[in-house]
Amino acid sequence: MCGYQFQGYQLRKGKKGFEFMRELIDDMTNPDPLKRPQMNEAASRLNSIIDGLSDWQLRSPIVEVGQRTKVTIFVKHWTKQLVRKAWGIPAIPKVLNIDI
């Protein structure tokens, strides 16, 4: 079974499409909690990452690593995304910076 190991537990298969968040995810899951970013810093970094990507990149499908996806699934995905774009629905809602 493919997937990731974490402290002896088998986790779900990896997903393609979140590579743009790898550095932030690594920082947020640092084994030393004191080295992890505060929530407002993480939200700010996420907004910066999102602002650097095109709308089409943000609307790209997320698939399992090694998965062969049928063309019909991609057609369905992009049809939904075009309708959402036409309605003005953002690909990813903005993350609000909240002072805690």
Short mmCIF file of C-alpha atoms in Angstrom, two decimals:
data_model
loop_
_atom_site.label_atom_id
_atom_site.label_comp_id
_atom_site.label_asym_id
_atom_site.label_seq_id
_atom_site.Cartn_x
_atom_site.Cartn_y
_atom_site.Cartn_z
CA MET A 1 0.00 0.00 0.00
CA CYS A 2 1.39 3.40 -0.99
CA GLY A 3 1.23 6.29 1.41
CA TYR A 4 3.13 8.09 4.07
CA GLN A 5 4.31 6.82 7.43
CA PHE A 6 3.96 9.01 10.52
CA GLN A 7 5.03 7.61 13.89
CA GLY A 8 4.30 4.09 12.68
CA TYR A 9 0.85 4.88 11.29
CA GLN A 10 0.01 4.43 7.62
CA LEU A 11 -1.48 7.61 6.20
CA ARG A 12 -3.43 8.15 3.02
CA LYS A 13 -1.79 8.22 -0.37
CA GLY A 14 -0.09 11.44 -1.34
CA LYS A 15 -1.89 13.97 -3.48
CA LYS A 16 -0.54 15.91 -6.45
CA GLY A 17 -1.51 19.54 -6.59
CA PHE A 18 -0.37 20.87 -3.21
CA GLU A 19 3.31 21.25 -4.11
CA PHE A 20 3.00 25.05 -3.89
CA MET A 21 2.31 24.68 -0.14
CA ARG A 22 5.16 22.26 0.67
CA GLU A 23 7.41 24.77 2.51
CA LEU A 24 4.53 26.11 4.61
CA ILE A 25 3.32 22.59 5.43
CA ASP A 26 6.82 21.52 6.43
CA ASP A 27 7.14 24.54 8.72
CA MET A 28 3.71 23.95 10.26
CA THR A 29 4.48 20.29 10.98
CA ASN A 30 7.96 20.90 12.41
CA PRO A 31 8.63 18.35 15.18
CA ASP A 32 9.60 21.25 17.47
CA PRO A 33 6.37 23.15 18.25
CA LEU A 34 8.35 26.29 19.10
CA LYS A 35 9.67 26.44 15.52
CA ARG A 36 6.19 26.29 13.99
CA PRO A 37 4.73 29.57 12.69
CA GLN A 38 1.98 31.29 14.65
CA MET A 39 -1.47 31.07 13.07
CA ASN A 40 -1.51 34.69 11.84
CA GLU A 41 1.93 34.17 10.20
CA ALA A 42 0.75 30.93 8.57
CA ALA A 43 -2.40 32.67 7.25
CA SER A 44 -0.33 35.55 5.89
CA ARG A 45 2.09 33.17 4.18
CA LEU A 46 -0.80 31.18 2.70
CA ASN A 47 -2.31 34.38 1.27
CA SER A 48 1.07 35.29 -0.25
CA ILE A 49 1.38 31.84 -1.82
CA ILE A 50 -2.16 32.01 -3.23
CA ASP A 51 -1.59 35.54 -4.60
CA GLY A 52 1.43 34.22 -6.53
CA LEU A 53 -0.58 31.57 -8.40
CA SER A 54 -2.90 31.99 -11.36
CA ASP A 55 -6.62 31.31 -11.07
CA TRP A 56 -6.19 28.27 -13.34
CA GLN A 57 -3.42 26.84 -11.16
CA LEU A 58 -5.66 27.21 -8.12
CA ARG A 59 -8.52 25.48 -9.93
CA SER A 60 -6.40 22.51 -11.06
CA PRO A 61 -7.63 19.10 -9.94
CA ILE A 62 -6.08 17.28 -6.99
CA VAL A 63 -5.24 13.66 -7.78
CA GLU A 64 -3.56 10.81 -5.94
CA VAL A 65 0.10 10.25 -6.72
CA GLY A 66 0.38 7.57 -9.39
CA GLN A 67 -3.35 7.64 -10.17
CA ARG A 68 -4.47 7.40 -13.78
CA THR A 69 -7.49 9.63 -14.14
CA LYS A 70 -10.15 9.14 -16.79
CA VAL A 71 -10.70 11.94 -19.28
CA THR A 72 -14.36 12.15 -18.23
CA ILE A 73 -13.31 13.08 -14.69
CA PHE A 74 -11.17 15.94 -16.00
CA VAL A 75 -13.98 17.13 -18.29
CA LYS A 76 -16.39 17.13 -15.33
CA HIS A 77 -13.86 18.95 -13.13
CA TRP A 78 -13.11 21.69 -15.67
CA THR A 79 -16.80 22.13 -16.54
CA LYS A 80 -17.54 22.80 -12.86
CA GLN A 81 -14.60 25.19 -12.64
CA LEU A 82 -15.69 27.16 -15.71
CA VAL A 83 -19.20 27.54 -14.28
CA ARG A 84 -17.80 28.66 -10.92
CA LYS A 85 -15.50 31.14 -12.65
CA ALA A 86 -18.43 32.50 -14.69
CA TRP A 87 -20.37 33.02 -11.45
CA GLY A 88 -17.38 34.85 -9.95
CA ILE A 89 -16.73 32.21 -7.29
CA PRO A 90 -13.05 32.37 -6.28
CA ALA A 91 -10.94 29.24 -6.65
CA ILE A 92 -9.88 29.52 -3.00
CA PRO A 93 -11.58 31.80 -0.48
CA LYS A 94 -9.31 34.45 1.03
CA VAL A 95 -7.85 33.61 4.43
CA LEU A 96 -8.51 36.40 6.90
CA ASN A 97 -5.71 37.54 9.18
CA ILE A 98 -7.08 37.29 12.69
CA ASP A 99 -5.23 38.71 15.67
CA ILE A 100 -5.41 36.27 18.53
#
